[in-house]
Coordinates of C-alpha atoms in Angstrom, one line a residue:
Chain A
M184 CA 69.5 123.9 92.2
E185 CA 68.3 124.4 95.8
Q186 CA 69.3 120.9 96.6
I187 CA 72.8 121.5 95.3
L188 CA 73.0 124.7 97.3
A189 CA 71.8 122.9 100.4
F190 CA 74.6 120.4 99.8
L191 CA 77.1 123.2 99.9
D192 CA 76.9 124.3 103.6
D193 CA 79.8 126.1 105.3
N194 CA 81.4 122.8 106.3
T195 CA 81.4 121.3 102.7
L196 CA 82.9 124.5 101.4
A197 CA 85.7 124.5 103.8
M198 CA 86.4 120.9 102.9
L199 CA 86.3 121.7 99.2
S200 CA 88.8 124.4 99.7
L201 CA 91.0 121.9 101.5
L202 CA 90.7 119.5 98.7
V203 CA 91.7 122.0 96.1
L204 CA 94.6 123.4 98.1
S205 CA 96.0 119.9 98.9
S206 CA 95.8 118.9 95.3
F207 CA 98.0 121.9 94.3
L208 CA 100.3 121.1 97.2
G209 CA 100.6 117.5 96.1
M210 CA 101.6 118.5 92.5
E211 CA 104.0 121.1 93.8
I212 CA 105.8 118.7 96.2
I213 CA 106.5 116.1 93.5
G214 CA 107.5 118.6 90.9
K215 CA 110.6 117.2 89.2
V216 CA 111.5 113.8 90.7
P217 CA 114.4 112.0 89.1
T218 CA 113.5 108.7 87.5
V219 CA 115.8 106.8 89.9
L220 CA 113.3 107.7 92.7
H221 CA 110.0 106.9 91.0
T222 CA 109.8 103.5 92.4
P223 CA 110.5 104.4 96.0
L224 CA 108.3 107.5 95.7
M225 CA 105.5 105.5 94.5
S226 CA 105.9 103.0 97.3
G227 CA 106.2 105.8 99.9
A228 CA 103.1 107.6 98.6
N229 CA 101.4 104.2 98.7
A230 CA 102.2 103.8 102.4
I231 CA 100.8 107.4 103.1
S232 CA 97.5 106.3 101.4
G233 CA 97.3 103.9 104.3
V234 CA 96.1 106.9 106.3
V235 CA 92.7 105.4 105.6
V236 CA 93.4 103.2 108.6
I237 CA 92.3 106.1 110.8
G238 CA 88.8 105.9 109.3
A239 CA 88.6 102.3 110.3
I240 CA 89.8 103.2 113.8
I241 CA 87.1 105.9 114.2
L242 CA 84.6 103.4 112.7
I243 CA 85.3 100.8 115.4
R244 CA 85.6 103.4 118.2
R245 CA 82.1 104.8 117.4
A246 CA 80.5 101.3 117.2
E247 CA 78.6 99.7 120.1
A248 CA 80.2 96.7 121.6
T249 CA 77.5 94.5 120.4
D250 CA 77.5 95.8 116.7
Y251 CA 79.4 92.7 115.4
L252 CA 79.0 93.5 111.8
T253 CA 80.7 96.9 112.1
L254 CA 83.3 95.6 114.4
V255 CA 84.2 92.7 111.9
L256 CA 84.3 95.1 108.9
G257 CA 86.4 97.6 110.8
F258 CA 88.7 94.9 112.1
I259 CA 89.4 93.6 108.6
G260 CA 89.8 97.2 107.5
I261 CA 92.3 98.1 110.1
A262 CA 94.3 94.9 109.5
L263 CA 94.4 95.4 105.7
A264 CA 95.3 99.1 105.9
M265 CA 98.0 98.4 108.6
I266 CA 99.7 95.9 106.2
N267 CA 99.6 98.8 103.7
V268 CA 101.2 101.2 106.2
V269 CA 103.8 99.2 107.9
G270 CA 104.7 97.1 104.8
G271 CA 104.7 100.3 102.6
F272 CA 107.1 102.3 104.7
A273 CA 109.3 99.3 105.5
V274 CA 109.6 98.3 101.8
T275 CA 110.4 101.9 100.8
N276 CA 113.1 102.0 103.5
R277 CA 114.6 98.8 102.2
M278 CA 114.7 100.3 98.7
L279 CA 116.2 103.5 99.8
D280 CA 118.8 101.7 101.9
M281 CA 120.2 100.4 98.6
F282 CA 121.2 103.9 97.7
K283 CA 123.2 104.5 100.8
K284 CA 126.8 105.2 100.0
K285 CA 128.8 102.0 100.6
E286 CA 131.7 102.0 102.8
R287 CA 134.9 101.7 100.8
K288 CA 136.8 98.6 101.7
Chain B
M104 CA 91.3 125.6 124.8
D105 CA 88.7 123.0 124.1
I106 CA 89.9 119.4 123.7
S107 CA 88.6 119.0 120.1
N108 CA 90.6 122.1 119.1
L109 CA 93.6 120.5 120.7
I110 CA 93.1 117.3 118.7
D111 CA 92.7 119.3 115.4
L112 CA 95.9 121.1 116.3
L113 CA 97.8 117.8 116.8
Y114 CA 96.4 116.5 113.5
L115 CA 97.6 119.7 111.9
V116 CA 101.1 118.9 113.2
S117 CA 101.1 115.4 111.8
I118 CA 99.9 116.8 108.4
I119 CA 102.9 119.1 108.4
V120 CA 105.2 116.2 109.3
F121 CA 103.7 114.3 106.4
I122 CA 104.2 117.0 103.9
I123 CA 107.8 117.4 105.0
G124 CA 108.3 113.7 104.6
L125 CA 106.8 113.5 101.1
K126 CA 108.9 116.5 100.0
G127 CA 112.0 114.7 101.2
L128 CA 111.1 111.6 99.3
S129 CA 111.4 113.4 96.1
H130 CA 115.1 114.2 96.3
P131 CA 117.9 111.6 96.3
E132 CA 119.9 113.0 99.2
T133 CA 116.8 113.3 101.5
A134 CA 114.7 110.4 100.5
R135 CA 115.6 108.1 103.3
K136 CA 115.0 110.6 106.0
G137 CA 111.8 111.8 104.1
N138 CA 110.4 108.2 104.3
R139 CA 111.1 108.0 108.0
V140 CA 109.6 111.5 108.6
A141 CA 106.5 110.5 106.6
A142 CA 106.1 107.3 108.7
L143 CA 106.5 109.4 111.9
G144 CA 103.7 111.6 110.7
M145 CA 101.5 108.6 110.1
G146 CA 102.4 107.1 113.5
M147 CA 101.4 110.4 115.2
A148 CA 98.1 110.6 113.4
I149 CA 97.2 107.0 114.3
V150 CA 97.9 107.6 118.0
I151 CA 95.9 110.8 117.9
S152 CA 92.9 108.9 116.3
L153 CA 93.2 106.3 119.1
F154 CA 92.9 108.9 121.9
A155 CA 90.7 111.6 120.5
P156 CA 87.5 111.7 122.5
E157 CA 84.5 110.2 120.8
T158 CA 81.0 111.2 122.0
S159 CA 79.4 107.8 121.2
G160 CA 80.3 104.2 121.0
S161 CA 82.3 102.0 123.3
N162 CA 85.8 102.4 121.9
N163 CA 86.3 98.6 121.5
Y164 CA 90.1 99.0 121.9
P165 CA 90.8 95.2 122.0
W166 CA 89.4 95.0 118.5
I167 CA 91.6 97.9 117.3
I168 CA 94.7 96.8 119.0
G169 CA 94.3 93.2 117.8
A170 CA 93.7 94.3 114.1
M171 CA 96.7 96.7 114.2
L172 CA 99.0 94.1 115.6
I173 CA 97.9 91.4 113.0
G174 CA 98.1 93.8 110.1
G175 CA 101.3 95.5 111.1
G176 CA 102.9 92.1 111.7
I177 CA 101.9 90.8 108.4
G178 CA 103.1 94.0 106.8
F179 CA 106.4 93.9 108.5
V180 CA 107.2 90.3 107.9
S181 CA 106.3 90.4 104.2
S182 CA 108.3 93.6 103.6
K183 CA 111.4 91.8 105.0
K184 CA 110.8 88.7 102.9
V185 CA 110.0 90.1 99.6
A186 CA 112.7 90.0 97.0
M187 CA 113.8 93.3 95.4
T188 CA 112.8 92.0 91.9
K189 CA 109.3 91.6 93.3
M190 CA 108.9 95.1 94.5
P191 CA 106.4 96.3 91.9
E192 CA 104.1 93.4 92.7
M193 CA 104.3 94.1 96.4
V194 CA 103.6 97.8 96.0
S195 CA 100.5 96.9 94.0
L196 CA 99.3 94.4 96.5
F197 CA 99.7 96.8 99.4
N198 CA 97.9 99.4 97.5
G199 CA 94.9 97.2 96.9
L200 CA 94.7 96.4 100.6
G201 CA 94.5 100.2 101.4
G202 CA 91.7 100.4 98.8
A203 CA 90.0 97.5 100.5
C204 CA 89.9 99.4 103.7
A205 CA 88.2 102.5 102.2
M206 CA 85.7 100.1 100.6
L207 CA 85.0 98.4 103.9
I208 CA 84.4 101.7 105.7
G209 CA 82.0 102.7 103.0
I210 CA 80.0 99.5 103.4
A211 CA 80.0 99.7 107.2
E212 CA 78.9 103.3 107.2
F213 CA 75.9 102.5 105.0
G214 CA 74.8 100.2 107.7
N215 CA 75.4 102.9 110.3
L216 CA 73.2 105.5 108.7
P217 CA 70.6 106.5 111.3
Q218 CA 67.0 105.7 110.6
G219 CA 65.3 108.2 108.5
T220 CA 68.5 109.6 106.9
D221 CA 67.9 111.7 103.8
M222 CA 69.4 109.7 101.0
M223 CA 70.0 112.8 99.0
S224 CA 72.8 113.9 101.3
G225 CA 76.5 114.4 101.5
A226 CA 76.8 111.5 103.9
V227 CA 75.3 109.0 101.4
L228 CA 77.3 110.4 98.5
T229 CA 80.6 110.2 100.4
N230 CA 79.8 106.6 101.4
I231 CA 79.1 105.7 97.8
F232 CA 82.3 107.4 96.7
A233 CA 84.6 105.7 99.2
M234 CA 83.1 102.3 98.5
F235 CA 83.3 102.7 94.8
V236 CA 86.9 104.1 94.6
G237 CA 88.1 101.6 97.2
A238 CA 86.6 98.7 95.4
V239 CA 88.1 99.8 92.0
S240 CA 91.5 100.1 93.6
L241 CA 91.3 96.7 95.3
T242 CA 90.4 94.7 92.2
G243 CA 92.5 96.7 89.8
S244 CA 95.6 96.3 92.0
L245 CA 94.9 92.6 92.3
V246 CA 94.8 92.3 88.5
A247 CA 98.0 94.3 88.2
Y248 CA 99.6 92.1 90.8
G249 CA 98.6 89.0 88.9
K250 CA 99.9 90.3 85.6
L251 CA 103.2 91.3 87.1
N252 CA 103.9 88.0 88.8
G253 CA 102.8 86.1 85.8
S254 CA 99.8 84.3 87.4
L255 CA 97.6 86.2 85.0
R256 CA 98.7 86.2 81.4
D257 CA 98.6 89.2 79.2
N258 CA 96.1 87.6 76.9
F259 CA 93.7 87.3 79.8
T260 CA 91.3 90.1 78.4
L261 CA 87.6 90.7 78.1
P262 CA 85.9 90.9 74.7
A263 CA 85.4 94.5 73.6
P264 CA 87.0 96.0 76.7
Q265 CA 86.2 99.6 75.9
I266 CA 82.5 98.9 75.6
I267 CA 82.4 96.9 78.8
N268 CA 84.2 99.7 80.7
L269 CA 81.9 102.3 79.4
V270 CA 78.7 100.3 80.2
S271 CA 80.0 99.4 83.7
L272 CA 80.8 103.1 84.4
V273 CA 77.3 104.2 83.2
G274 CA 75.8 101.4 85.4
I275 CA 77.7 102.6 88.4
I276 CA 76.5 106.2 88.0
A277 CA 72.9 104.9 87.4
L278 CA 73.1 102.9 90.6
S279 CA 74.4 105.7 92.6
V280 CA 71.6 108.0 91.4
M281 CA 69.1 105.3 92.2
I282 CA 70.4 104.8 95.7
M283 CA 70.3 108.6 96.4
T284 CA 66.8 109.0 95.0
Q285 CA 65.2 106.2 97.0
P286 CA 63.1 107.4 100.0
E287 CA 65.2 105.2 102.3
L288 CA 68.3 103.0 102.2
N289 CA 68.1 100.1 99.9
M290 CA 70.9 97.7 100.8
A291 CA 70.3 95.6 97.7
L292 CA 71.2 98.5 95.5
V293 CA 74.3 99.1 97.6
Y294 CA 75.5 95.6 97.1
A295 CA 74.8 95.7 93.4
L296 CA 76.9 99.0 93.2
L297 CA 79.7 97.2 95.2
G298 CA 79.7 94.3 92.9
L299 CA 79.8 96.4 89.7
S300 CA 82.6 98.6 91.2
L301 CA 84.6 95.4 92.0
F302 CA 84.0 94.3 88.4
Y303 CA 84.9 97.7 87.0
G304 CA 88.4 97.5 88.6
I305 CA 89.0 94.2 86.8
A306 CA 87.6 95.5 83.5
F307 CA 89.7 98.6 83.7
V308 CA 93.1 96.9 84.2
T309 CA 92.8 93.7 82.2
P310 CA 93.1 95.3 78.7
I311 CA 96.3 97.0 79.7
G312 CA 99.6 95.2 78.7
G313 CA 102.1 94.0 81.4
G314 CA 104.8 96.4 80.2
D315 CA 102.5 99.3 81.2
M316 CA 101.7 97.9 84.6
P317 CA 103.9 100.3 86.5
V318 CA 102.0 103.3 85.1
V319 CA 98.8 101.5 86.1
I320 CA 100.0 100.8 89.6
S321 CA 101.0 104.4 90.0
L322 CA 97.6 105.5 88.8
L323 CA 95.8 103.0 91.2
N324 CA 97.9 104.3 94.0
S325 CA 96.6 107.8 93.2
V326 CA 93.1 106.2 93.2
T327 CA 93.5 104.7 96.7
G328 CA 94.6 108.1 97.9
I329 CA 91.4 109.6 96.6
G330 CA 89.5 106.7 98.3
A331 CA 91.2 107.6 101.6
T332 CA 90.0 111.2 101.0
G333 CA 86.5 109.9 100.4
A334 CA 86.6 108.0 103.8
G335 CA 88.0 111.2 105.4
L336 CA 85.0 113.1 104.1
I337 CA 82.7 110.6 105.9
Y338 CA 84.3 111.5 109.2
G339 CA 85.2 115.1 108.4
N340 CA 88.8 114.1 109.3
N341 CA 91.3 116.5 107.9
I342 CA 94.4 114.3 108.0
M343 CA 92.7 111.6 106.0
I344 CA 91.4 114.2 103.5
I345 CA 94.7 116.0 103.1
G346 CA 96.8 112.8 103.2
G347 CA 94.7 111.1 100.7
I348 CA 94.6 114.0 98.3
L349 CA 98.3 114.5 98.6
V350 CA 98.8 110.9 97.5
G351 CA 96.1 111.4 94.8
A352 CA 97.7 114.4 93.3
S353 CA 101.3 113.4 93.4
G354 CA 100.3 110.0 92.1
V355 CA 98.7 111.6 89.0
I356 CA 101.9 113.7 88.5
L357 CA 104.1 110.6 88.9
T358 CA 101.9 108.6 86.5
V359 CA 102.3 111.4 83.8
M360 CA 106.1 111.6 84.4
M361 CA 106.4 107.8 84.0
C362 CA 104.5 108.1 80.7
E363 CA 106.8 110.8 79.6
A364 CA 109.8 108.6 80.3
M365 CA 108.4 106.1 77.8
N366 CA 107.2 108.9 75.5
R367 CA 103.7 107.7 75.6
S368 CA 100.5 109.4 76.5
L369 CA 98.4 108.2 79.5
V370 CA 95.4 107.7 77.2
N371 CA 97.6 105.6 75.0
V372 CA 98.6 103.4 78.0
L373 CA 95.1 103.1 79.2
I374 CA 93.6 101.9 75.9
G375 CA 96.3 99.4 76.1
N376 CA 97.7 99.0 72.6
L377 CA 101.2 97.9 73.5
G378 CA 101.0 94.4 74.9
A379 CA 98.0 93.7 72.7
S380 CA 99.5 94.3 69.3
G381 CA 102.6 92.2 69.9
G382 CA 104.7 90.7 67.2
G383 CA 103.1 92.6 64.4
S384 CA 106.2 94.3 63.1
G385 CA 109.5 92.8 62.3
S386 CA 110.7 91.7 58.8
G387 CA 109.6 88.6 57.1
R388 CA 112.9 87.8 55.5
E389 CA 115.4 85.5 56.9
E390 CA 118.2 87.2 58.6
I391 CA 121.4 85.9 59.9
V392 CA 122.6 86.4 63.4
K393 CA 126.2 85.9 64.4
E394 CA 127.2 84.1 67.5
V395 CA 130.2 84.8 69.7
N396 CA 132.1 82.1 71.7
I397 CA 132.8 82.9 75.4
A398 CA 136.7 82.5 75.1
D399 CA 136.8 85.1 72.3
L400 CA 134.6 87.4 74.2
A401 CA 136.7 87.2 77.4
I402 CA 139.8 88.1 75.4
Q403 CA 138.0 91.0 73.6
L404 CA 136.8 92.3 76.9
K405 CA 140.3 92.1 78.6
Y406 CA 141.9 94.1 75.8
A407 CA 139.1 96.7 75.6
D408 CA 139.4 100.2 77.1
K409 CA 135.8 100.9 77.7
V410 CA 133.0 98.4 78.3
A411 CA 129.4 99.2 79.0
I412 CA 126.8 96.8 80.4
V413 CA 123.1 97.3 79.6
P414 CA 121.1 95.3 82.2
G415 CA 117.5 94.3 81.8
Y416 CA 115.0 92.6 84.1
G417 CA 116.1 89.2 82.8
L418 CA 119.5 89.8 84.5
A419 CA 117.9 90.7 87.9
V420 CA 115.4 87.9 87.9
A421 CA 118.2 85.4 87.3
Q422 CA 120.1 87.1 90.2
A423 CA 123.0 87.5 87.8
Q424 CA 123.8 91.0 88.9
H425 CA 126.2 89.6 91.5
I426 CA 128.3 87.8 88.9
C427 CA 128.0 90.8 86.7
H428 CA 129.5 92.8 89.5
E429 CA 132.4 90.3 89.8
I430 CA 133.2 90.5 86.1
E431 CA 133.1 94.2 86.4
A432 CA 135.7 94.0 89.2
A433 CA 137.8 91.5 87.3
L434 CA 137.9 93.8 84.3
E435 CA 138.5 96.9 86.3
S436 CA 141.6 95.2 87.8
E437 CA 142.9 94.7 84.2
G438 CA 142.5 98.4 83.7
V439 CA 139.2 98.3 81.7
E440 CA 136.7 100.9 82.4
V441 CA 133.3 99.5 83.0
R442 CA 130.1 101.4 83.2
Y443 CA 126.4 100.4 83.4
A444 CA 124.0 102.1 81.0
I445 CA 120.6 102.2 82.7
H446 CA 117.5 102.9 80.8
P447 CA 114.8 104.8 82.7
V448 CA 112.3 102.0 82.4
A449 CA 114.7 99.0 82.7
G450 CA 113.3 96.5 85.3
R451 CA 109.7 96.6 85.9
M452 CA 109.3 100.1 87.1
P453 CA 111.2 103.4 86.5
G454 CA 114.3 103.3 88.6
H455 CA 113.8 99.7 89.6
M456 CA 117.0 98.7 87.9
N457 CA 119.0 101.1 89.9
V458 CA 117.6 99.6 93.1
L459 CA 118.4 96.1 91.9
L460 CA 122.0 96.9 91.0
A461 CA 122.5 98.9 94.2
E462 CA 121.5 95.8 96.0
S463 CA 124.3 93.8 94.6
D464 CA 126.9 96.5 95.7
V465 CA 127.4 98.0 92.2
D466 CA 128.9 101.4 92.8
Y467 CA 126.4 104.3 92.3
D468 CA 129.0 106.2 90.3
K469 CA 129.2 103.5 87.7
L470 CA 125.6 103.8 86.7
L471 CA 125.0 106.0 83.6
E472 CA 121.6 107.5 82.9
L473 CA 120.2 107.5 79.3
E474 CA 121.8 110.6 77.9
P475 CA 125.3 110.4 79.3
A476 CA 125.2 106.6 78.3
N477 CA 124.2 107.5 74.7
S478 CA 127.1 110.1 74.4
S479 CA 129.6 107.5 75.7
F480 CA 128.6 104.6 73.3
P481 CA 130.6 105.9 70.3
S482 CA 133.8 105.6 72.3
T483 CA 132.9 102.3 73.9
D484 CA 134.6 99.1 72.7
V485 CA 132.1 96.5 73.7
V486 CA 128.6 96.8 75.0
L487 CA 127.0 93.8 76.7
V488 CA 123.3 93.8 76.6
I489 CA 122.1 91.3 79.2
G490 CA 118.4 90.3 79.3
A491 CA 117.4 93.8 77.9
N492 CA 115.4 93.8 74.7
D493 CA 113.1 96.7 74.2
V494 CA 115.3 99.4 75.6
V495 CA 117.9 98.9 73.0
N496 CA 115.5 98.4 70.0
P497 CA 116.3 100.8 67.2
S498 CA 112.8 100.3 65.7
A499 CA 111.8 102.9 68.4
K500 CA 113.7 105.5 66.2
D501 CA 113.0 104.5 62.7
D502 CA 110.0 102.2 62.4
S503 CA 106.9 104.3 62.9
A504 CA 104.8 101.1 62.8
S505 CA 106.4 99.8 65.8
P506 CA 104.5 99.9 69.0
I507 CA 107.5 101.2 70.8
Y508 CA 108.1 104.0 68.2
G509 CA 109.2 107.2 69.8
M510 CA 110.4 105.7 73.1
P511 CA 113.8 106.9 73.9
I512 CA 116.3 104.1 73.8
L513 CA 120.0 103.3 74.4
D514 CA 121.7 103.7 71.2
V515 CA 124.0 100.7 71.7
E516 CA 124.6 100.3 67.9
T517 CA 126.9 103.3 67.9
A518 CA 129.4 101.3 69.9
K519 CA 132.3 99.4 68.2
N520 CA 130.9 96.0 69.2
V521 CA 127.7 94.8 70.7
V522 CA 127.2 91.5 72.4
V523 CA 123.6 90.4 73.2
F524 CA 123.0 87.8 76.0
K525 CA 119.8 86.1 75.2
R526 CA 118.1 82.8 75.8
G527 CA 116.8 82.5 72.3
M528 CA 115.4 84.6 69.5
S529 CA 112.1 85.3 71.4
T530 CA 110.8 88.8 71.5
G531 CA 110.9 91.0 74.6
Y532 CA 108.3 92.3 77.0
A533 CA 106.8 94.6 74.4
G534 CA 106.5 91.6 72.0
V535 CA 108.4 93.2 69.1
Q536 CA 111.3 91.9 67.0
N537 CA 114.7 93.8 67.5
P538 CA 116.7 94.7 64.3
L539 CA 119.7 95.2 66.5
F540 CA 120.3 91.5 66.7
F541 CA 121.0 91.4 62.9
G542 CA 123.2 94.4 63.0
D543 CA 126.8 94.2 61.5
K544 CA 128.4 94.9 64.8
T545 CA 126.2 92.7 66.8
K546 CA 127.0 89.2 68.1
M547 CA 124.7 87.0 70.0
L548 CA 125.5 84.9 73.1
F549 CA 122.7 82.3 73.5
G550 CA 121.9 80.7 76.8
D551 CA 121.0 81.5 80.4
A552 CA 122.4 84.9 81.3
K553 CA 123.6 83.7 84.7
A554 CA 125.4 80.6 83.3
S555 CA 127.0 82.5 80.4
L556 CA 128.3 85.3 82.8
G557 CA 129.7 82.5 85.1
K558 CA 131.6 81.0 82.3
L559 CA 132.7 84.4 81.0
K560 CA 134.0 85.1 84.5
D561 CA 136.1 82.0 84.5
E562 CA 137.4 82.7 81.1
I563 CA 138.5 86.2 82.1
A564 CA 140.3 84.8 85.1
N565 CA 142.2 82.2 82.9
A566 CA 142.8 84.1 79.7

């Protein structure tokens, strides 16, 4: 029990609050989405999950210039997550462009 | 004001931009703008993370910029090249890559733990978490990708999948506990955990039928978001925590909504009984189907008042929606009213068919959703069912033994005439026979949908 309490320092509690609040926010935001938008929304949310790229950036920035293992892992991580980010937003944009009102000829 | 407060403030701004973007994405009128706003938020967050001061390390910018250019370039090019019909696969693949990033961060941070770190600590737990969740998302998404593009067949399954899944999960928990109770870091255990997590992703997705893949992709998307949150906890980075959990929570909601559209529970999807129990139902007796010839159909269509088209994935794959659109135009010029009846799960994902039809310039106002379509069928003269099978299957209403029982369907049999375009008498994606084909008012038009529609178009022009 003491160990568990030691786990829950102030910082952790603040983060837990953040987790709980953002979960509710996420559910509220999505609320009632029409079926037409399920695919683009999934794709857009997918692009946002590429926010993990920031972790890989921090990882590389904190590494020493000679720590090649970390550099290589981080390099691959950034490249893969950037495919997710750029590809994800671009693909979502392409899908949503389809719904644009067409000019009447 | 101290610089780290400024950084946190800037991160907060990008979080707000994110939230506004995601909110916009959930409404049809604001979706395009929402996507751009979300992308802007992401761009801001990335720039901040590049310039926020770090107390240790040597920044290594060349590595970062190189990786960003390579990854961004690949992402951009592939997003331009991918066909609209391949969207679900693409989303799944992208998602797996995000998971891979979370996994790599977890592995690297194990290596970076300072000497003498207490294994029973939040730092170790978050590393384990990011690595596990990321690995599951990676292999799970790759299997989903393979199943959707057909390189992995649906019958590619493991024996007794439920037991394997349970054993793997118990093994993962046991290994995590072992890592945390060791006096110091044992990398062998970490790699064992990594291997088992990768395997678990495969074992978790393989039993699920191809028709349920969109639900699984949505769920895995949510998992990747949670992985990003895990990686965010490692660095105490708020934008990763919030961004990840927003995706995680909205992904769960979206998953549940997709299940509702098919009238199935999430548990039901995950156990994977559709796909698996294919072909079981359907009657044993010989039944007779009636064929229609194209010339007769052309005349019938020309003299109809109302025609409805029910498109399926087969139509889109054959790129036949363009010819379909031409037929629609030809009939409209003869004074025939043509509408498209779109089932919520037509295509490979909910809403996918709307995207595909919009791509070939079909007017948005001509697309009817399930309920208005069903109420318009009784007054419709001819319904053309093209490459759609399961979404018009009346067994969903009256055969409780059918795996698709309870799924809302398009009641095309209430129309005056139904013509089904089909290659042969094979079953659809869900693998069940369709009594509609033997109905009194139903006629079949066998052959490749695109070729048939091409001939039909010529006949309409000549007749």
